[in-house]
């Protein structure tokens, strides 16, 4: 029996957007059944959308539900405890008080790192090419707007492939101070240590086989600072040595300067 994952959005606008059959046809996803009321998307691991419908407690297992909420209690707890002077990601992007940075996150995923930078005052454009993650990010941003949360002024979603975006924008260096890259991490044998939602994302998007190319494209721009998030013992992306690295307990942030 094919294994299924469920993706939850609390925002009906995003759900209505997801029901646009032509949109799914354009990205090679097939809608085979649509229920009239819904917050859940159910897809197979082969990326075929097989069901959109309302919550079914008998079928939805909690450990297979992926949701995204920038206003969750957990997210708010994390934001409230950011030590802006010591947070590794903020040190890596050269955060400074009263000097908002313009950041291009070229691998937004669940948007957590983007939200962290935005919470510190950065203006962040989030590139995401996976359609399900696009829907979840769009819904989370709409919820911020509906709640009049100031974070909405710092986050923007670009529904596009990052390499294409970098190559097509010749004046990109005038738009951003930093490019932030967080490619899908290499497979780890101790998969039980990986959070469930990140395992779902891995199954959804697969390995970022073009991560090396993404760094090379980023370095080809005139943007002064490129930051790459890596597992602490992982090899350098594209075998390119950074100018320096910022370390946390399990991660490192490689900094490439122009």
mmCIF file of C-alpha atoms in Angstrom:
data_model
loop_
_atom_site.group_PDB
_atom_site.id
_atom_site.type_symbol
_atom_site.label_atom_id
_atom_site.label_comp_id
_atom_site.label_asym_id
_atom_site.label_seq_id
_atom_site.Cartn_x
_atom_site.Cartn_y
_atom_site.Cartn_z
ATOM 1 C CA UNK A 1 0.000 0.000 0.000
ATOM 2 C CA UNK A 2 1.347 3.381 -0.990
ATOM 3 C CA UNK A 3 2.485 5.525 1.933
ATOM 4 C CA UNK A 4 0.777 8.898 2.219
ATOM 5 C CA UNK A 5 1.670 12.182 3.864
ATOM 6 C CA UNK A 6 -0.759 14.931 4.849
ATOM 7 C CA UNK A 7 -0.100 18.639 4.598
ATOM 8 C CA UNK A 8 -2.181 21.008 6.679
ATOM 9 C CA UNK A 9 -3.022 24.631 6.058
ATOM 10 C CA UNK A 10 -5.394 26.669 8.193
ATOM 11 C CA UNK A 11 -5.927 29.200 5.428
ATOM 12 C CA UNK A 12 -8.811 28.679 3.028
ATOM 13 C CA UNK A 13 -7.410 31.085 0.438
ATOM 14 C CA UNK A 14 -4.420 28.810 0.028
ATOM 15 C CA UNK A 15 -6.758 25.838 -0.163
ATOM 16 C CA UNK A 16 -8.825 27.493 -2.894
ATOM 17 C CA UNK A 17 -5.596 28.209 -4.753
ATOM 18 C CA UNK A 18 -4.617 24.563 -4.447
ATOM 19 C CA UNK A 19 -7.879 23.472 -6.055
ATOM 20 C CA UNK A 20 -6.960 25.164 -9.323
ATOM 21 C CA UNK A 21 -6.690 21.999 -11.373
ATOM 22 C CA UNK A 22 -4.820 23.678 -14.233
ATOM 23 C CA UNK A 23 -2.126 24.711 -11.782
ATOM 24 C CA UNK A 24 -1.526 21.120 -10.762
ATOM 25 C CA UNK A 25 -1.585 19.967 -14.368
ATOM 26 C CA UNK A 26 1.165 22.461 -15.143
ATOM 27 C CA UNK A 27 3.418 20.912 -12.534
ATOM 28 C CA UNK A 28 2.599 17.285 -13.399
ATOM 29 C CA UNK A 29 0.374 16.642 -10.394
ATOM 30 C CA UNK A 30 -2.998 14.998 -10.858
ATOM 31 C CA UNK A 31 -6.146 15.830 -8.911
ATOM 32 C CA UNK A 32 -8.259 12.691 -8.857
ATOM 33 C CA UNK A 33 -10.717 13.555 -6.099
ATOM 34 C CA UNK A 34 -11.766 16.825 -4.497
ATOM 35 C CA UNK A 35 -13.849 17.024 -1.349
ATOM 36 C CA UNK A 36 -16.038 20.102 -0.727
ATOM 37 C CA UNK A 37 -14.564 21.166 2.633
ATOM 38 C CA UNK A 38 -10.901 21.066 3.488
ATOM 39 C CA UNK A 39 -7.750 22.057 5.220
ATOM 40 C CA UNK A 40 -5.679 18.989 4.368
ATOM 41 C CA UNK A 41 -3.795 18.008 1.255
ATOM 42 C CA UNK A 42 -2.881 14.346 0.945
ATOM 43 C CA UNK A 43 -0.224 13.325 -1.555
ATOM 44 C CA UNK A 44 1.723 10.202 -2.358
ATOM 45 C CA UNK A 45 5.509 10.008 -2.079
ATOM 46 C CA UNK A 46 5.582 10.010 -5.889
ATOM 47 C CA UNK A 47 4.242 13.590 -5.824
ATOM 48 C CA UNK A 48 0.845 12.707 -7.260
ATOM 49 C CA UNK A 49 -1.866 14.609 -5.429
ATOM 50 C CA UNK A 50 -4.493 11.955 -4.794
ATOM 51 C CA UNK A 51 -6.827 13.615 -2.319
ATOM 52 C CA UNK A 52 -7.794 16.978 -0.970
ATOM 53 C CA UNK A 53 -10.357 16.941 1.787
ATOM 54 C CA UNK A 54 -11.498 17.688 5.285
ATOM 55 C CA UNK A 55 -9.900 16.308 8.406
ATOM 56 C CA UNK A 56 -10.384 12.560 8.861
ATOM 57 C CA UNK A 57 -9.187 11.437 12.296
ATOM 58 C CA UNK A 58 -9.273 7.776 11.233
ATOM 59 C CA UNK A 59 -6.844 8.246 8.364
ATOM 60 C CA UNK A 60 -4.547 11.082 9.436
ATOM 61 C CA UNK A 61 -1.730 9.997 11.717
ATOM 62 C CA UNK A 62 -0.183 12.827 13.677
ATOM 63 C CA UNK A 63 3.352 11.794 12.847
ATOM 64 C CA UNK A 64 2.645 12.150 9.130
ATOM 65 C CA UNK A 65 1.145 15.633 9.163
ATOM 66 C CA UNK A 66 3.271 18.568 8.013
ATOM 67 C CA UNK A 67 2.066 22.032 8.957
ATOM 68 C CA UNK A 68 3.569 25.496 8.881
ATOM 69 C CA UNK A 69 2.622 28.293 11.262
ATOM 70 C CA UNK A 70 4.868 31.274 11.946
ATOM 71 C CA UNK A 71 2.570 32.188 14.853
ATOM 72 C CA UNK A 72 2.584 28.848 16.650
ATOM 73 C CA UNK A 73 3.415 28.818 20.359
ATOM 74 C CA UNK A 74 6.685 27.043 19.594
ATOM 75 C CA UNK A 75 7.690 29.601 16.954
ATOM 76 C CA UNK A 76 6.819 32.556 19.175
ATOM 77 C CA UNK A 77 8.773 31.016 22.058
ATOM 78 C CA UNK A 78 11.799 30.673 19.788
ATOM 79 C CA UNK A 79 11.568 34.230 18.451
ATOM 80 C CA UNK A 80 11.272 35.658 21.962
ATOM 81 C CA UNK A 81 14.517 33.999 22.986
ATOM 82 C CA UNK A 82 16.724 34.986 20.083
ATOM 83 C CA UNK A 83 20.056 36.340 21.238
ATOM 84 C CA UNK A 84 20.656 38.522 18.231
ATOM 85 C CA UNK A 85 24.310 39.113 19.037
ATOM 86 C CA UNK A 86 25.093 35.409 19.472
ATOM 87 C CA UNK A 87 22.679 33.545 17.164
ATOM 88 C CA UNK A 88 24.926 31.726 14.623
ATOM 89 C CA UNK A 89 22.721 32.425 11.595
ATOM 90 C CA UNK A 90 22.610 36.147 12.430
ATOM 91 C CA UNK A 91 26.349 36.280 12.960
ATOM 92 C CA UNK A 92 26.814 34.580 9.593
ATOM 93 C CA UNK A 93 24.717 37.132 7.702
ATOM 94 C CA UNK A 94 26.491 39.973 9.579
ATOM 95 C CA UNK A 95 23.350 41.213 11.322
ATOM 96 C CA UNK A 96 23.600 44.659 12.867
ATOM 97 C CA UNK A 97 21.046 46.532 14.939
ATOM 98 C CA UNK A 98 19.297 49.419 13.152
ATOM 99 C CA UNK A 99 20.646 48.244 9.782
ATOM 100 C CA UNK A 100 18.088 45.944 8.119
ATOM 101 C CA UNK A 101 19.666 43.535 5.665
ATOM 102 C CA UNK A 102 18.030 42.449 2.420
ATOM 103 C CA UNK A 103 18.370 38.653 2.248
ATOM 104 C CA UNK A 104 17.543 36.218 -0.539
ATOM 105 C CA UNK A 105 16.850 32.761 0.920
ATOM 106 C CA UNK A 106 17.222 30.549 -2.135
ATOM 107 C CA UNK A 107 16.045 27.337 -0.450
ATOM 108 C CA UNK A 108 13.204 28.422 1.819
ATOM 109 C CA UNK A 109 11.765 24.992 2.663
ATOM 110 C CA UNK A 110 9.608 25.431 5.771
ATOM 111 C CA UNK A 111 10.711 29.057 6.099
ATOM 112 C CA UNK A 112 12.112 28.729 9.614
ATOM 113 C CA UNK A 113 15.492 30.276 8.931
ATOM 114 C CA UNK A 114 13.829 33.031 6.904
ATOM 115 C CA UNK A 115 11.507 33.754 9.818
ATOM 116 C CA UNK A 116 14.465 33.835 12.201
ATOM 117 C CA UNK A 117 16.251 36.428 10.057
ATOM 118 C CA UNK A 118 13.036 38.396 9.562
ATOM 119 C CA UNK A 119 12.373 38.413 13.294
ATOM 120 C CA UNK A 120 15.769 40.107 13.713
ATOM 121 C CA UNK A 121 14.735 42.800 11.252
ATOM 122 C CA UNK A 122 16.000 41.475 7.923
ATOM 123 C CA UNK A 123 13.888 41.812 4.775
ATOM 124 C CA UNK A 124 13.764 38.289 3.362
ATOM 125 C CA UNK A 125 12.680 37.046 -0.061
ATOM 126 C CA UNK A 126 12.043 33.293 0.106
ATOM 127 C CA UNK A 127 12.610 31.251 -3.062
ATOM 128 C CA UNK A 128 10.802 27.906 -3.115
ATOM 129 C CA UNK A 129 10.231 25.667 -6.134
ATOM 130 C CA UNK A 130 8.249 22.814 -4.567
ATOM 131 C CA UNK A 131 4.523 23.371 -5.019
ATOM 132 C CA UNK A 132 3.363 21.889 -1.705
ATOM 133 C CA UNK A 133 5.876 23.966 0.235
ATOM 134 C CA UNK A 134 4.801 27.007 -1.783
ATOM 135 C CA UNK A 135 1.199 26.430 -0.695
ATOM 136 C CA UNK A 136 2.162 26.032 2.961
ATOM 137 C CA UNK A 137 4.393 29.117 2.920
ATOM 138 C CA UNK A 138 1.711 31.187 1.187
ATOM 139 C CA UNK A 139 -0.856 30.105 3.780
ATOM 140 C CA UNK A 140 1.477 30.946 6.673
ATOM 141 C CA UNK A 141 2.140 34.401 5.222
ATOM 142 C CA UNK A 142 -1.590 35.005 4.756
ATOM 143 C CA UNK A 143 -2.145 34.111 8.411
ATOM 144 C CA UNK A 144 0.506 36.673 9.403
ATOM 145 C CA UNK A 145 -1.303 39.306 7.351
ATOM 146 C CA UNK A 146 -4.710 38.451 8.825
ATOM 147 C CA UNK A 147 -3.252 38.746 12.322
ATOM 148 C CA UNK A 148 -1.572 42.070 11.486
ATOM 149 C CA UNK A 149 1.706 40.593 12.630
ATOM 150 C CA UNK A 150 4.676 42.890 11.854
ATOM 151 C CA UNK A 151 6.669 39.910 10.582
ATOM 152 C CA UNK A 152 4.620 40.031 7.361
ATOM 153 C CA UNK A 153 6.465 43.216 6.366
ATOM 154 C CA UNK A 154 9.748 41.300 6.423
ATOM 155 C CA UNK A 155 8.842 38.136 4.489
ATOM 156 C CA UNK A 156 8.042 37.696 0.802
ATOM 157 C CA UNK A 157 7.533 34.465 -1.156
ATOM 158 C CA UNK A 158 8.993 33.922 -4.634
ATOM 159 C CA UNK A 159 7.426 30.844 -6.244
ATOM 160 C CA UNK A 160 10.336 30.025 -8.493
ATOM 161 C CA UNK A 161 13.488 27.996 -8.944
ATOM 162 C CA UNK A 162 16.387 29.860 -7.352
ATOM 163 C CA UNK A 163 18.941 29.133 -10.076
ATOM 164 C CA UNK A 164 16.577 30.496 -12.709
ATOM 165 C CA UNK A 165 15.897 33.543 -10.549
ATOM 166 C CA UNK A 166 19.599 34.231 -10.061
ATOM 167 C CA UNK A 167 20.427 33.787 -13.742
ATOM 168 C CA UNK A 168 17.516 35.900 -15.006
ATOM 169 C CA UNK A 169 18.088 38.929 -12.756
ATOM 170 C CA UNK A 170 21.145 40.777 -13.998
ATOM 171 C CA UNK A 171 20.650 43.573 -11.444
ATOM 172 C CA UNK A 172 20.186 41.222 -8.507
ATOM 173 C CA UNK A 173 23.166 42.703 -6.651
ATOM 174 C CA UNK A 174 21.201 45.931 -6.223
ATOM 175 C CA UNK A 175 18.369 44.049 -4.476
ATOM 176 C CA UNK A 176 20.158 42.019 -1.797
ATOM 177 C CA UNK A 177 22.969 42.190 0.714
ATOM 178 C CA UNK A 178 23.105 38.439 1.388
ATOM 179 C CA UNK A 179 22.230 35.175 -0.337
ATOM 180 C CA UNK A 180 21.370 32.408 2.111
ATOM 181 C CA UNK A 181 21.575 28.755 1.000
ATOM 182 C CA UNK A 182 20.242 25.857 3.053
ATOM 183 C CA UNK A 183 20.336 22.806 0.759
ATOM 184 C CA UNK A 184 18.794 19.490 1.738
ATOM 185 C CA UNK A 185 21.350 17.898 4.029
ATOM 186 C CA UNK A 186 23.105 14.663 3.041
ATOM 187 C CA UNK A 187 21.354 11.486 4.182
ATOM 188 C CA UNK A 188 22.197 10.499 7.747
ATOM 189 C CA UNK A 189 22.202 6.910 8.944
ATOM 190 C CA UNK A 190 20.804 7.998 12.314
ATOM 191 C CA UNK A 191 17.569 9.093 10.676
ATOM 192 C CA UNK A 192 15.656 8.782 13.950
ATOM 193 C CA UNK A 193 17.507 11.892 15.102
ATOM 194 C CA UNK A 194 16.015 13.923 12.268
ATOM 195 C CA UNK A 195 12.767 15.694 13.149
ATOM 196 C CA UNK A 196 9.661 14.122 11.629
ATOM 197 C CA UNK A 197 8.673 17.207 9.642
ATOM 198 C CA UNK A 198 12.132 17.407 8.085
ATOM 199 C CA UNK A 199 11.932 13.720 7.112
ATOM 200 C CA UNK A 200 8.632 14.454 5.380
ATOM 201 C CA UNK A 201 10.196 17.382 3.532
ATOM 202 C CA UNK A 202 13.094 15.155 2.462
ATOM 203 C CA UNK A 203 10.666 12.577 1.083
ATOM 204 C CA UNK A 204 8.777 15.368 -0.650
ATOM 205 C CA UNK A 205 11.633 17.243 -2.337
ATOM 206 C CA UNK A 206 14.425 14.641 -2.418
ATOM 207 C CA UNK A 207 18.103 15.563 -2.462
ATOM 208 C CA UNK A 208 19.146 18.973 -3.757
ATOM 209 C CA UNK A 209 21.284 17.565 -6.564
ATOM 210 C CA UNK A 210 21.883 21.050 -7.959
ATOM 211 C CA UNK A 211 23.125 22.537 -4.669
ATOM 212 C CA UNK A 212 26.677 22.896 -6.005
ATOM 213 C CA UNK A 213 25.361 24.707 -9.070
ATOM 214 C CA UNK A 214 23.272 26.947 -6.834
ATOM 215 C CA UNK A 215 26.341 28.105 -4.896
ATOM 216 C CA UNK A 216 28.271 28.681 -8.125
ATOM 217 C CA UNK A 217 25.400 30.776 -9.500
ATOM 218 C CA UNK A 218 25.231 32.757 -6.260
ATOM 219 C CA UNK A 219 28.968 33.454 -6.372
ATOM 220 C CA UNK A 220 28.610 34.623 -9.980
ATOM 221 C CA UNK A 221 26.463 37.533 -8.799
ATOM 222 C CA UNK A 222 27.927 40.700 -7.337
ATOM 223 C CA UNK A 223 26.274 40.126 -3.963
ATOM 224 C CA UNK A 224 28.916 40.610 -1.308
ATOM 225 C CA UNK A 225 28.036 37.824 1.130
ATOM 226 C CA UNK A 226 26.892 34.248 0.506
ATOM 227 C CA UNK A 227 26.029 32.040 3.496
ATOM 228 C CA UNK A 228 25.675 28.260 3.228
ATOM 229 C CA UNK A 229 24.205 26.183 6.056
ATOM 230 C CA UNK A 230 25.789 22.743 6.398
ATOM 231 C CA UNK A 231 25.971 19.868 8.896
ATOM 232 C CA UNK A 232 28.994 20.509 11.042
ATOM 233 C CA UNK A 233 31.135 17.742 9.481
ATOM 234 C CA UNK A 234 29.804 17.909 5.906
ATOM 235 C CA UNK A 235 32.170 18.703 3.017
ATOM 236 C CA UNK A 236 32.189 22.180 1.522
ATOM 237 C CA UNK A 237 29.509 22.765 -1.060
ATOM 238 C CA UNK A 238 30.965 22.548 -4.596
ATOM 239 C CA UNK A 239 34.328 21.850 -2.893
ATOM 240 C CA UNK A 240 34.755 25.614 -2.483
ATOM 241 C CA UNK A 241 36.440 26.814 0.674
ATOM 242 C CA UNK A 242 34.657 29.674 2.454
ATOM 243 C CA UNK A 243 36.423 32.710 3.879
ATOM 244 C CA UNK A 244 35.276 31.651 7.341
ATOM 245 C CA UNK A 245 32.596 29.641 9.154
ATOM 246 C CA UNK A 246 30.309 30.188 12.129
ATOM 247 C CA UNK A 247 29.617 27.081 14.225
ATOM 248 C CA UNK A 248 26.693 25.942 16.350
ATOM 249 C CA UNK A 249 26.380 22.619 18.167
ATOM 250 C CA UNK A 250 25.396 20.579 15.098
ATOM 251 C CA UNK A 251 25.589 23.042 12.195
ATOM 252 C CA UNK A 252 28.008 25.403 10.594
ATOM 253 C CA UNK A 253 27.439 28.440 8.430
ATOM 254 C CA UNK A 254 30.030 28.836 5.692
ATOM 255 C CA UNK A 255 30.541 32.471 4.692
ATOM 256 C CA UNK A 256 31.767 33.411 1.210
ATOM 257 C CA UNK A 257 32.768 37.042 0.760
ATOM 258 C CA UNK A 258 33.147 38.991 -2.454
#
